[in-house]
Coordinates of C-alpha atoms in Angstrom, one line a residue:
Chain A
X167 CA 17.3 -4.0 -26.0
X168 CA 17.9 -4.7 -29.0
X169 CA 17.7 -8.4 -27.8
X170 CA 14.1 -8.1 -26.9
X171 CA 13.0 -6.5 -29.9
X172 CA 14.2 -9.6 -32.0
X173 CA 12.3 -12.0 -30.0
X174 CA 9.4 -9.3 -29.7
X175 CA 9.6 -9.8 -33.8
X176 CA 9.8 -13.0 -33.8
X177 CA 6.8 -13.7 -31.7
X178 CA 3.9 -14.1 -34.5
X179 CA 1.1 -12.5 -32.8
X180 CA 3.3 -9.0 -31.5
X181 CA 0.3 -7.8 -29.8
X182 CA 0.9 -3.8 -29.2
X183 CA -1.3 -3.0 -25.9
X184 CA -3.7 -0.1 -27.0
X185 CA -5.2 0.6 -24.3
X186 CA -5.7 -0.1 -20.6
X187 CA -9.0 -0.1 -19.0
X188 CA -8.8 0.4 -14.9
X189 CA -12.0 -1.0 -12.8
X190 CA -12.3 1.1 -9.8
X191 CA -13.1 0.1 -6.4
X192 CA -16.4 -0.3 -5.1
X193 CA -16.5 1.6 -1.9
X194 CA -20.4 1.3 -0.5
X195 CA -20.1 -1.3 1.6
X196 CA -16.7 0.4 3.9
X197 CA -13.0 -0.2 3.4
X198 CA -13.3 -3.8 2.5
X199 CA -12.0 -4.6 -1.2
X200 CA -14.6 -4.8 -3.5
X201 CA -14.2 -3.6 -6.9
X202 CA -17.5 -1.9 -9.0
X203 CA -19.1 -4.7 -11.5
X204 CA -20.0 -1.9 -13.7
X205 CA -19.6 -2.9 -17.5
X206 CA -16.6 -0.9 -19.1
X207 CA -17.6 0.8 -22.3
X208 CA -14.2 0.1 -23.7
X209 CA -14.8 -3.9 -23.7
X210 CA -18.0 -3.5 -25.3
X211 CA -17.2 -5.4 -28.2
X212 CA -14.1 -7.6 -27.1
X213 CA -16.4 -9.0 -24.0
X214 CA -19.2 -10.4 -22.7
X215 CA -21.1 -8.6 -20.1
X216 CA -21.9 -11.7 -18.2
X217 CA -17.9 -13.3 -18.8
X218 CA -16.8 -9.9 -17.5
X219 CA -19.2 -9.7 -14.0
X220 CA -18.5 -13.5 -13.3
X221 CA -14.9 -12.3 -13.0
X222 CA -15.5 -9.7 -11.1
X223 CA -18.3 -10.9 -8.8
X224 CA -16.0 -13.8 -8.2
X225 CA -12.8 -11.6 -6.9
X226 CA -15.2 -9.7 -4.4
X227 CA -15.9 -13.1 -2.8
X228 CA -12.6 -14.2 -3.0
X229 CA -11.3 -10.6 -1.2
X230 CA -14.7 -10.8 1.2
X231 CA -13.5 -14.6 2.0
X232 CA -10.1 -13.5 3.0
X233 CA -12.1 -10.9 5.1
X234 CA -14.2 -12.2 6.7
X235 CA -14.4 -11.4 10.4
X236 CA -15.5 -14.6 11.9
X237 CA -14.6 -17.5 14.0
X238 CA -11.6 -17.9 11.9
X239 CA -10.2 -15.1 12.1
X240 CA -11.0 -14.5 15.8
X241 CA -8.6 -17.3 16.5
X242 CA -5.8 -16.3 14.2
X243 CA -6.0 -12.8 16.2
X244 CA -5.9 -14.5 19.4
X245 CA -2.8 -16.4 18.8
X246 CA -1.2 -13.6 17.1
X247 CA -1.7 -11.4 20.2
X248 CA -0.5 -14.7 23.1
X249 CA 2.4 -14.6 20.7
X250 CA 3.2 -11.3 20.5
X251 CA 2.5 -11.4 17.1
X252 CA 5.9 -13.3 16.4
X253 CA 3.4 -16.3 14.6
X254 CA 3.0 -14.2 11.7
X255 CA 6.4 -14.3 11.1
X256 CA 5.8 -18.5 11.1
X257 CA 2.6 -18.9 9.3
X258 CA 0.8 -18.0 6.4
X259 CA -2.2 -16.0 7.2
X260 CA -5.6 -16.9 5.8
X261 CA -5.5 -13.8 3.7
X262 CA -2.1 -14.6 2.2
X263 CA -3.9 -17.8 1.4
X264 CA -7.1 -16.4 -0.1
X265 CA -4.3 -14.0 -2.6
X266 CA -2.5 -17.0 -3.6
X267 CA -6.2 -18.5 -5.0
X268 CA -6.8 -15.0 -6.4
X269 CA -4.0 -15.4 -8.2
X270 CA -4.0 -19.1 -9.7
X271 CA -8.2 -17.7 -10.2
X272 CA -7.1 -15.1 -12.6
X273 CA -4.0 -16.8 -14.2
X274 CA -6.8 -19.2 -15.3
X275 CA -9.2 -16.1 -16.3
X276 CA -6.6 -15.0 -18.6
X277 CA -6.1 -18.6 -20.0
X278 CA -9.4 -19.6 -20.7
X279 CA -11.2 -16.5 -21.3
X280 CA -9.4 -13.2 -21.9
X281 CA -6.2 -14.0 -23.6
X282 CA -8.5 -16.0 -26.8
X283 CA -10.3 -12.0 -26.6
X284 CA -7.0 -10.2 -26.8
X285 CA -7.7 -8.9 -22.8
X286 CA -5.5 -9.8 -19.8
X287 CA -6.1 -9.1 -16.3
X288 CA -3.7 -7.5 -13.6
X289 CA -4.1 -9.1 -10.4
X290 CA -5.3 -6.1 -8.5
X291 CA -2.4 -6.8 -5.8
X292 CA -0.1 -5.4 -7.9
X293 CA -1.8 -2.5 -8.4
X294 CA -2.1 -1.7 -4.1
X295 CA -5.7 -3.4 -4.5
X296 CA -6.7 -0.1 -6.0
X297 CA -8.0 -1.2 -9.2
X298 CA -8.1 -4.0 -11.8
X299 CA -6.4 -3.3 -14.8
X300 CA -7.1 -4.8 -17.5
X301 CA -4.7 -4.6 -20.6
X302 CA -6.6 -4.4 -24.3
X303 CA -4.3 -5.5 -26.8
X304 CA -4.6 -4.9 -30.4
X305 CA -3.6 -7.0 -33.6
X306 CA -2.0 -5.0 -36.4
X307 CA -4.0 -7.1 -38.8
X308 CA -2.7 -9.8 -41.2
X309 CA -0.4 -12.0 -39.4
X310 CA 3.2 -12.1 -40.2
X311 CA 5.7 -15.2 -40.5
X312 CA 4.4 -18.0 -38.8
X313 CA 5.5 -19.6 -35.7
X314 CA 3.1 -22.4 -35.1
X315 CA 0.2 -20.3 -33.1
X316 CA -3.0 -20.6 -34.3
X317 CA -4.8 -17.2 -35.3
X318 CA -8.4 -16.7 -33.6
X319 CA -10.5 -14.8 -36.0
X320 CA -13.1 -12.6 -34.2
X321 CA -14.0 -10.5 -37.5
X322 CA -17.8 -12.0 -37.0
X323 CA -18.1 -9.9 -33.8
Chain B
X287 CA -17.8 -3.9 -37.2
X288 CA -14.2 -4.4 -37.0
X289 CA -12.2 -5.8 -39.5
X290 CA -9.0 -6.4 -37.8
X291 CA -8.7 -9.6 -36.4
X292 CA -7.5 -10.5 -32.9
X293 CA -5.1 -13.3 -32.1
X294 CA -4.5 -15.4 -29.3
X295 CA -2.3 -13.8 -27.0
X296 CA 0.0 -16.7 -27.2
X297 CA 0.8 -17.3 -23.2
X298 CA 3.5 -19.8 -24.1
X299 CA 5.8 -17.8 -26.4
X300 CA 5.2 -15.3 -23.4
X301 CA 6.7 -17.0 -21.3
X302 CA 9.4 -18.2 -23.3
X303 CA 10.4 -14.6 -24.3
X304 CA 10.8 -14.2 -20.3
X305 CA 13.0 -16.4 -19.7
X306 CA 15.0 -15.4 -22.1
X307 CA 15.0 -11.8 -20.9
X308 CA 15.6 -13.2 -17.7
X309 CA 19.2 -14.7 -18.3
X310 CA 20.2 -11.6 -19.5
X311 CA 19.0 -10.1 -16.0
X312 CA 21.8 -12.2 -13.9
X313 CA 24.6 -11.0 -16.1
X314 CA 24.4 -7.5 -14.3
X315 CA 23.4 -7.0 -10.8
X316 CA 19.7 -7.4 -9.8
X317 CA 18.1 -4.5 -7.7
X318 CA 15.2 -5.0 -5.7
X319 CA 12.4 -2.7 -5.5
X320 CA 13.0 -1.5 -2.3
X321 CA 15.9 0.5 -3.2
X322 CA 14.1 2.7 -5.5
X323 CA 10.9 3.1 -3.4
X324 CA 9.7 7.0 -3.7
X325 CA 8.5 7.1 -0.3
X326 CA 10.8 8.3 2.8
X327 CA 11.4 5.0 4.4
X328 CA 14.4 3.2 4.8
X329 CA 15.4 -0.1 4.7
X330 CA 17.3 -2.6 6.2
X331 CA 17.9 -5.9 5.8
X332 CA 17.3 -6.7 2.0
X333 CA 14.0 -5.2 2.2
X334 CA 12.4 -6.9 5.2
X335 CA 12.6 -4.3 7.5
X336 CA 11.1 -0.6 7.4
X337 CA 11.4 2.3 8.8
X338 CA 10.2 5.9 8.5
X339 CA 13.3 7.8 7.5
X340 CA 12.9 10.3 10.1
X341 CA 12.9 7.8 13.4
X342 CA 12.5 10.2 15.6
X343 CA 12.9 9.7 19.0
X344 CA 12.7 5.7 18.9
X345 CA 16.2 5.7 19.9
X346 CA 15.5 7.4 23.0
X347 CA 12.4 5.2 23.3
X348 CA 14.4 2.2 23.4
X349 CA 17.1 3.9 25.6
X350 CA 14.8 4.7 28.1
X351 CA 12.8 1.4 28.4
X352 CA 16.1 -0.4 28.8
X353 CA 17.9 1.5 31.1
X354 CA 14.9 1.7 33.4
X355 CA 14.1 -1.7 33.3
X356 CA 17.9 -2.6 33.7
X357 CA 17.9 -0.7 37.0
X358 CA 15.0 -2.2 38.0
X359 CA 16.7 -6.1 37.4
X360 CA 20.0 -4.9 38.9
X361 CA 18.9 -3.3 41.8
X362 CA 15.4 -3.2 43.1
X363 CA 14.6 -7.5 41.9
X364 CA 17.2 -8.9 44.3
X365 CA 15.8 -7.3 47.2
X366 CA 12.3 -7.6 46.3
X367 CA 12.9 -11.3 45.4
X368 CA 14.9 -12.1 48.8
X369 CA 11.5 -10.4 50.7
X370 CA 8.5 -10.6 49.3
X371 CA 8.8 -13.3 46.2
X372 CA 10.3 -14.3 43.0
X373 CA 7.6 -14.1 40.6
X374 CA 8.1 -9.9 40.2
X375 CA 11.2 -10.2 38.4
X376 CA 9.3 -13.0 36.0
X377 CA 6.8 -10.9 35.6
X378 CA 8.7 -7.8 35.1
X379 CA 10.4 -10.3 32.4
X380 CA 7.7 -10.9 31.0
X381 CA 6.5 -7.7 30.4
X382 CA 9.6 -6.0 28.9
X383 CA 9.9 -8.3 26.5
X384 CA 5.9 -7.6 25.5
X385 CA 7.0 -4.0 24.9
X386 CA 10.3 -4.5 23.3
X387 CA 8.9 -6.8 20.2
X388 CA 6.1 -4.6 20.0
X389 CA 7.5 -1.9 19.5
X390 CA 10.3 -3.7 17.4
X391 CA 7.4 -4.8 15.3
X392 CA 5.6 -1.4 15.1
X393 CA 8.4 0.3 14.4
X394 CA 9.4 -1.9 11.8
X395 CA 6.5 -3.4 9.9
X396 CA 4.5 -1.5 6.8
X397 CA 1.7 0.8 8.2
X398 CA -0.5 0.0 5.6
X399 CA 1.3 1.7 2.6
X400 CA -0.2 2.2 -0.5
X401 CA 1.9 2.2 -3.8
X402 CA 1.5 5.1 -5.7
X403 CA -0.7 4.8 -8.8
X404 CA 1.4 4.0 -12.2
X405 CA 1.3 6.2 -15.0
X406 CA -1.5 4.6 -16.9
X407 CA -3.8 4.5 -14.1
X408 CA -3.0 8.7 -13.2
X409 CA -3.2 9.1 -16.8
X410 CA -7.0 7.4 -16.6
X411 CA -8.3 9.2 -13.4
X412 CA -7.0 12.3 -15.2
X413 CA -9.4 11.8 -17.6
X414 CA -12.0 11.5 -15.5
X415 CA -11.8 14.2 -14.0
X416 CA -13.5 17.2 -15.7
X417 CA -10.9 19.7 -16.6
X418 CA -12.0 22.5 -18.6
X419 CA -9.7 25.2 -17.6
X420 CA -6.5 26.7 -19.8
X421 CA -3.2 25.7 -18.2
X422 CA -3.7 28.8 -16.8
X423 CA -6.7 28.3 -14.6
X424 CA -5.6 26.5 -11.6
X425 CA -8.6 23.6 -10.4
X426 CA -10.3 23.4 -6.8
X427 CA -8.5 20.4 -4.9
X428 CA -10.2 17.5 -6.0
X429 CA -12.9 15.0 -4.4
X430 CA -15.0 13.0 -4.7
X431 CA -18.1 11.8 -3.0
X432 CA -19.5 8.2 -2.2
X433 CA -21.7 6.4 -0.1
X434 CA -20.7 4.7 2.5
X435 CA -23.2 2.6 4.7
X436 CA -25.7 5.4 3.2
X437 CA -23.4 8.3 4.7
X438 CA -21.7 10.6 1.9
X439 CA -18.2 10.5 2.7
X440 CA -15.5 12.6 0.7
X441 CA -12.3 10.7 -1.0
X442 CA -9.6 13.3 -2.0
X443 CA -7.1 13.1 -4.5
X444 CA -3.7 12.6 -3.5
X445 CA -1.1 14.6 -5.8
X446 CA 1.7 13.1 -5.0
X447 CA 0.4 9.5 -5.4
X448 CA -1.4 10.3 -8.3
X449 CA -4.6 8.7 -6.8
X450 CA -8.0 9.3 -5.1
X451 CA -7.4 7.9 -1.5
X452 CA -9.1 5.4 -0.2
X453 CA -11.4 6.2 2.6
X454 CA -9.5 6.8 6.0
X455 CA -6.7 6.5 3.8
X456 CA -4.5 9.7 4.6
X457 CA -1.2 11.1 3.2
X458 CA 1.8 11.2 6.1
X459 CA 3.9 13.9 5.0
X460 CA 7.0 12.8 6.7
X461 CA 7.0 9.7 5.2
X462 CA 5.4 11.3 1.6
X463 CA 3.3 7.5 1.1
X464 CA 0.0 7.4 1.6
X465 CA -1.0 4.8 4.5
X466 CA -4.3 3.1 4.5
X467 CA -6.6 4.1 8.0
X468 CA -4.2 6.4 9.2
X469 CA -3.7 6.6 12.2
X470 CA -1.1 9.5 13.3
X471 CA 2.9 9.6 12.6
X472 CA 4.4 8.3 16.3
X473 CA 7.9 10.1 16.9
X474 CA 8.2 7.8 19.5
X475 CA 8.2 4.5 17.5
X476 CA 9.5 6.1 14.4
X477 CA 6.8 4.9 12.1
X478 CA 2.8 5.7 10.8
X479 CA 0.6 3.8 12.4
X480 CA -1.4 2.7 10.0
X481 CA -3.8 -0.4 9.4
X482 CA -1.2 -3.0 9.9
X483 CA 0.5 -1.9 12.5
X484 CA -1.9 -0.4 14.5
X485 CA -2.7 -4.0 16.3
X486 CA 0.9 -4.2 17.3
X487 CA 1.2 -0.3 18.7
X488 CA -1.7 -0.7 20.3
X489 CA -0.2 -3.6 21.9
X490 CA 3.2 -1.8 22.8
X491 CA 1.2 0.9 25.1
X492 CA -1.1 -1.3 27.0
X493 CA 2.0 -3.4 27.6
X494 CA 3.8 -0.3 28.3
X495 CA 1.7 1.5 30.7
X496 CA 1.6 -2.1 32.7
X497 CA 4.9 -2.2 32.6
X498 CA 5.4 1.2 34.0
X499 CA 2.8 0.9 36.5
X500 CA 4.5 -2.2 37.6
X501 CA 8.4 -1.1 38.1
X502 CA 6.5 2.0 39.3
X503 CA 4.6 0.1 42.5
X504 CA 7.5 -2.5 43.0
X505 CA 10.6 0.3 43.2
X506 CA 7.9 1.8 45.5
X507 CA 7.7 -0.9 47.6
X508 CA 11.7 -1.3 47.3
X509 CA 12.0 2.2 49.1
X510 CA 9.1 1.5 51.3
X511 CA 10.5 -1.8 52.7
X512 CA 13.9 -0.5 52.8
X513 CA 13.1 2.7 55.1
X514 CA 11.4 0.6 57.2
X515 CA 14.2 -1.6 57.4
X516 CA 17.1 1.4 58.0
X517 CA 14.7 3.3 59.6
X518 CA 14.4 6.4 57.2
X519 CA 14.0 6.8 53.9
X520 CA 16.8 8.9 52.8
X521 CA 18.8 6.0 54.2
X522 CA 17.1 4.0 52.0
X523 CA 17.7 6.1 48.8
X524 CA 21.5 6.2 49.3
X525 CA 21.6 2.9 49.7
X526 CA 20.0 2.2 46.5
X527 CA 19.7 5.3 44.4
X528 CA 18.8 3.6 40.6
X529 CA 15.4 3.6 42.4
X530 CA 15.2 7.2 42.3
X531 CA 16.1 7.0 38.8
X532 CA 13.3 4.9 37.6
X533 CA 10.6 6.3 40.1
X534 CA 11.3 9.6 38.2
X535 CA 11.0 8.2 35.0
X536 CA 8.4 5.9 35.6
X537 CA 6.5 9.1 36.9
X538 CA 6.8 10.9 34.1
X539 CA 6.0 8.5 31.8
X540 CA 2.9 6.8 33.5
X541 CA 0.4 9.7 32.6
X542 CA 1.3 9.8 29.5
X543 CA 1.3 6.4 28.8
X544 CA -1.7 5.5 30.6
X545 CA -3.8 8.9 29.0
X546 CA -2.7 7.3 25.6
X547 CA -3.8 3.5 25.9
X548 CA -7.0 4.7 27.6
X549 CA -7.7 7.0 24.2
X550 CA -6.6 4.6 21.7
X551 CA -8.9 2.1 23.6
X552 CA -11.5 4.7 23.4
X553 CA -11.0 4.9 19.7
X554 CA -10.8 1.3 19.4
X555 CA -14.0 0.1 21.1
X556 CA -15.6 3.4 18.6
X557 CA -13.4 2.0 15.7
X558 CA -11.9 5.4 15.1
X559 CA -8.6 6.6 14.4
X560 CA -6.7 9.4 15.8
X561 CA -6.7 11.6 12.9
X562 CA -10.4 11.2 12.5
X563 CA -10.8 11.7 16.1
X564 CA -8.7 15.2 16.0
X565 CA -10.5 16.5 12.2
X566 CA -13.6 15.8 14.2
X567 CA -14.6 13.6 11.0
X568 CA -17.7 12.4 12.7
X569 CA -18.5 14.6 14.9
X570 CA -22.3 15.7 14.4
X571 CA -21.2 18.9 12.6
X572 CA -23.9 21.6 11.1
X573 CA -26.7 19.8 13.0
X574 CA -26.2 17.0 11.2
X575 CA -26.6 13.5 12.0
X576 CA -23.3 12.4 10.8
X577 CA -22.0 8.9 12.7
X578 CA -19.0 6.8 12.0
X579 CA -19.9 4.8 9.1
X580 CA -17.2 2.2 10.0
X581 CA -18.3 1.1 13.3
X582 CA -20.5 -2.0 14.4
X583 CA -22.0 0.2 17.0
X584 CA -21.1 -3.1 19.5
X585 CA -17.8 -2.3 21.5
X586 CA -16.8 -6.0 21.4
X587 CA -17.4 -6.1 17.7
X588 CA -14.7 -3.3 17.3
X589 CA -12.1 -4.0 19.7
X590 CA -12.2 -7.6 18.1
X591 CA -12.3 -6.0 14.2
X592 CA -9.7 -3.9 14.7
X593 CA -7.3 -6.1 17.2
X594 CA -8.2 -9.8 15.7
X595 CA -9.3 -8.8 12.2
X596 CA -7.8 -10.1 9.1
X597 CA -4.4 -9.6 8.5
X598 CA -3.4 -7.9 5.2
X599 CA -0.2 -8.4 3.7
X600 CA 2.2 -5.1 2.8
X601 CA 1.1 -4.1 -0.4
X602 CA 4.1 -2.3 -1.4
X603 CA 6.3 -5.4 -2.9
X604 CA 9.8 -4.1 -0.8
X605 CA 11.5 -7.3 -1.9
X606 CA 10.4 -8.4 -5.6
X607 CA 12.9 -7.4 -8.1
X608 CA 12.9 -4.1 -10.5
X609 CA 13.6 -4.7 -14.6
X610 CA 17.2 -4.7 -15.9
X611 CA 19.3 -1.2 -15.5
X612 CA 19.8 -0.9 -19.4
X613 CA 15.7 -0.1 -20.0
X614 CA 16.6 4.0 -20.7
X615 CA 13.8 6.5 -19.1
X616 CA 12.1 7.3 -22.5
X617 CA 8.6 8.2 -21.0
X618 CA 8.7 7.5 -16.9
X619 CA 10.9 8.5 -14.3
X620 CA 12.8 6.2 -12.9
X621 CA 11.2 5.8 -9.8
X622 CA 7.6 4.7 -11.7
X623 CA 9.7 1.8 -13.5
X624 CA 9.3 -0.5 -10.9
X625 CA 6.1 -0.6 -10.6
X626 CA 5.2 -2.0 -13.3
X627 CA 7.4 -5.7 -12.7
X628 CA 5.5 -8.0 -11.2
X629 CA 6.2 -9.8 -8.1
X630 CA 8.3 -13.2 -8.8
X631 CA 6.0 -15.9 -7.5
X632 CA 2.6 -14.6 -9.1
X633 CA 1.1 -15.8 -12.1
X634 CA 3.9 -16.2 -15.2
X635 CA 1.1 -15.1 -17.5
X636 CA 1.2 -11.6 -15.8
X637 CA 4.7 -10.8 -15.6
X638 CA 5.4 -12.0 -18.8
X639 CA 3.1 -9.4 -20.6
X640 CA 4.2 -7.2 -18.2
X641 CA 7.9 -7.7 -19.7
X642 CA 6.3 -7.9 -23.0
X643 CA 4.7 -4.4 -22.1
X644 CA 8.0 -3.2 -20.9
X645 CA 10.1 -4.0 -24.2
X646 CA 7.3 -3.0 -26.2
X647 CA 7.1 0.4 -23.9
X648 CA 10.9 0.8 -24.5
X649 CA 11.0 0.0 -28.0
X650 CA 10.2 3.0 -30.9
X651 CA 6.4 2.0 -32.2
X652 CA 3.7 3.9 -33.1
X653 CA 0.4 2.6 -32.4
X654 CA -2.6 3.1 -34.3
X655 CA -6.9 2.1 -33.8
X656 CA -7.9 -0.7 -34.8
X657 CA -11.1 1.3 -35.5
X658 CA -12.1 3.2 -38.6
X659 CA -15.3 4.2 -37.7
X660 CA -14.7 5.6 -34.2
X661 CA -12.0 7.8 -33.4
X662 CA -10.3 7.2 -30.6
X663 CA -8.7 10.1 -27.8
X664 CA -5.5 11.5 -30.7
X665 CA -2.5 10.8 -29.0
X666 CA -1.6 14.5 -29.0
X667 CA -4.2 15.1 -27.5
X668 CA -3.8 13.1 -24.7
X669 CA -0.6 14.3 -24.2
X670 CA -1.4 17.9 -24.1
X671 CA -4.2 16.8 -21.7
X672 CA -1.5 14.9 -19.4
X673 CA 0.8 18.1 -19.7
X674 CA -1.9 20.0 -18.7
X675 CA -3.0 18.1 -15.7
X676 CA 0.3 17.6 -14.6
X677 CA 1.4 21.2 -14.4
X678 CA -1.8 22.6 -13.1
X679 CA -2.1 19.8 -10.6
X680 CA -4.3 22.2 -7.2
X681 CA -2.5 21.8 -4.0
X682 CA -4.4 18.8 -2.1
X683 CA -5.6 19.3 1.3
X684 CA -3.4 19.3 4.3
X685 CA -2.5 15.7 6.6
X686 CA -2.0 16.4 10.0
X687 CA 0.8 14.4 12.0
X688 CA 0.3 14.3 15.3
X689 CA 3.1 13.5 17.9
X690 CA 2.3 10.4 19.9
X691 CA 1.7 11.3 23.4
X692 CA -1.1 11.9 25.5
X693 CA -0.7 15.8 26.4
X694 CA 0.5 16.4 22.4
X695 CA -2.3 14.3 21.4
X696 CA -4.6 17.1 20.6
X697 CA -1.9 19.1 18.2
X698 CA -2.0 18.1 14.5
X699 CA 1.0 20.0 12.7
X700 CA 0.0 20.9 9.0
X701 CA 2.1 19.8 6.5
X702 CA 0.9 20.7 2.9
X703 CA 2.3 17.7 0.5
X704 CA 1.6 19.4 -2.5
X705 CA 4.6 21.0 -3.2
X706 CA 6.4 18.2 -3.7
X707 CA 3.6 16.9 -6.0
X708 CA 4.0 19.6 -8.3
X709 CA 7.6 19.0 -8.5
X710 CA 7.8 15.5 -9.3
X711 CA 4.5 15.9 -11.9
X712 CA 6.7 19.3 -13.5
X713 CA 9.5 16.7 -13.8
X714 CA 7.4 14.0 -15.7
X715 CA 5.8 16.7 -17.6
X716 CA 9.6 18.0 -18.6
X717 CA 10.6 14.4 -19.4
X718 CA 7.7 13.8 -21.6
X719 CA 7.4 16.7 -23.6
X720 CA 10.9 16.0 -24.4
X721 CA 11.0 12.8 -25.5
X722 CA 7.5 12.2 -27.4
X723 CA 6.9 13.3 -31.5
X724 CA 3.3 13.3 -32.8
X725 CA 2.9 10.2 -35.3
X726 CA 1.7 10.8 -38.4
X727 CA -2.2 9.5 -37.2
X728 CA -4.5 8.2 -39.7
X729 CA -8.4 6.8 -38.7
X730 CA -7.5 4.3 -41.6
X731 CA -6.1 0.2 -40.6
X732 CA -2.6 1.3 -40.8
X733 CA 0.2 -1.2 -39.8
X734 CA 2.1 -0.7 -36.6
X735 CA 5.6 -0.1 -37.7
X736 CA 8.4 -1.1 -35.0
X737 CA 11.5 0.5 -35.6
X738 CA 15.2 0.9 -34.3
X739 CA 15.1 4.5 -34.4
X740 CA 15.9 5.7 -30.6
X741 CA 14.8 9.3 -30.8
X742 CA 11.0 9.0 -31.3
X743 CA 9.1 8.3 -28.1
X744 CA 6.3 6.1 -27.1
X745 CA 3.0 8.2 -25.9
X746 CA 1.0 6.2 -23.5
X747 CA -2.7 5.6 -24.8
X748 CA -4.3 6.0 -21.6

């Protein structure tokens, strides 16, 4: 553990986790995976409402696409039934493909939108699709020894 | 407004820290998450195959199927091929394969287990629940009402998994897991039947009913034809005693299997689960018009959705890796440590941040707020909230687990799962209380101190 300490202290920002905000599921349309778009008050001063809502709405759209019941899913289901479901061992289902897209989207959002604001979104699949966990990082203020990364000052908020 | 500065979380720097920590991992044996899974399940093939711990009568099921089919192929097929057609063993073989494959898939597939809530999430949920009693007062079972398709549905709080169960989810007391779209725990297949393996289960019982009917029909035909040729049924039976065994097994199985298939066909067509049907969740009670909010009101659509709908991957990451073994359990119990680790194949960003979190959590630090104006919940009260709520966890509603055969389908077995949950909660509280120390809390802008003192604990804020 001591090794990790020194790595931490070497990291210039030493961002520390202050809070976690959980976006719960929205069950009004049934058991389909959908998250509430209500803007949590803890993020009020950290991120713009529209950006947050865009992220959640895009995620909801992705999940809706994954769970869409239509021609392709029926085809997949019938084919699986005929092959005694052994096909699931061989091919990647559409759901898994969409989950990979979601993973990439979340990573991109984190890099472009959330990390600059001291926030980090956790992929809901790691939380059993129950919540979108947003970690809120607080900085202790003046930077210590710098190691090359740039500082964003958001005191103008 | 705020005086502190937010610095960009340097993802590249986080990634490099991850690679440094992962090289340390290689020197010790890495464990996979299935090894510390909190539910009562057994794992084989390094986490690829899972079963309930009580596998029930699965061996009996397999033995019965193999014996009956074996006797059929060995003793009845030669006669029938000679007398009738060669397609009889072919059809029998195909049905037998279907039955065995679907049975193994039902038994070894994750039925849709929901991973348990992490401490942060559980604490957040506890905060949202109004807890206005002293530590001796036991609050009533927690429920949350939501609207699904304009119908009120109650979500219950699961004290073992520490979350509000999604709709149609139930906690199986035999497996000690919350299972999505919980149908029932089937002792014959040795596993719960839930969202992910219901189609396998349905295919199993349908193909098994075809197989038993087919074998029964063929054996009766065999005995009839033989008795005609040897002028007496008794003689025929003496010549082929195995057929009698098959007849007996098939005769008694057919009633229950056909009944079960019919029952589940009805459930599939109306998009119900055994659990809901037995509890009468959507029957018109109290004179109210309450239908099933999940049905599509079309038999064909319901069938397609239930049997051919999209297949969600397993939510419990069985084969993911745990963090290194040398992390001392400061706040959480060991069983909840693996939930912090991300999957290896997900984005590095969250994984590395998780490791950062982990290392931060296991280091010692005193956190402070950055907002001079707005006082946050003090850590001390947060801790007391956790301990109060954990101790006074109320018994959640009982979860019925039903037998699988058609005759027994109406007799649910109620086993409370709260006692186990309370013990775990008490254990968490005990560990948390031992190690927590109240930090000097100030509303001012105080710096975060990273120190090496091992006897100070980390209080999770929310």
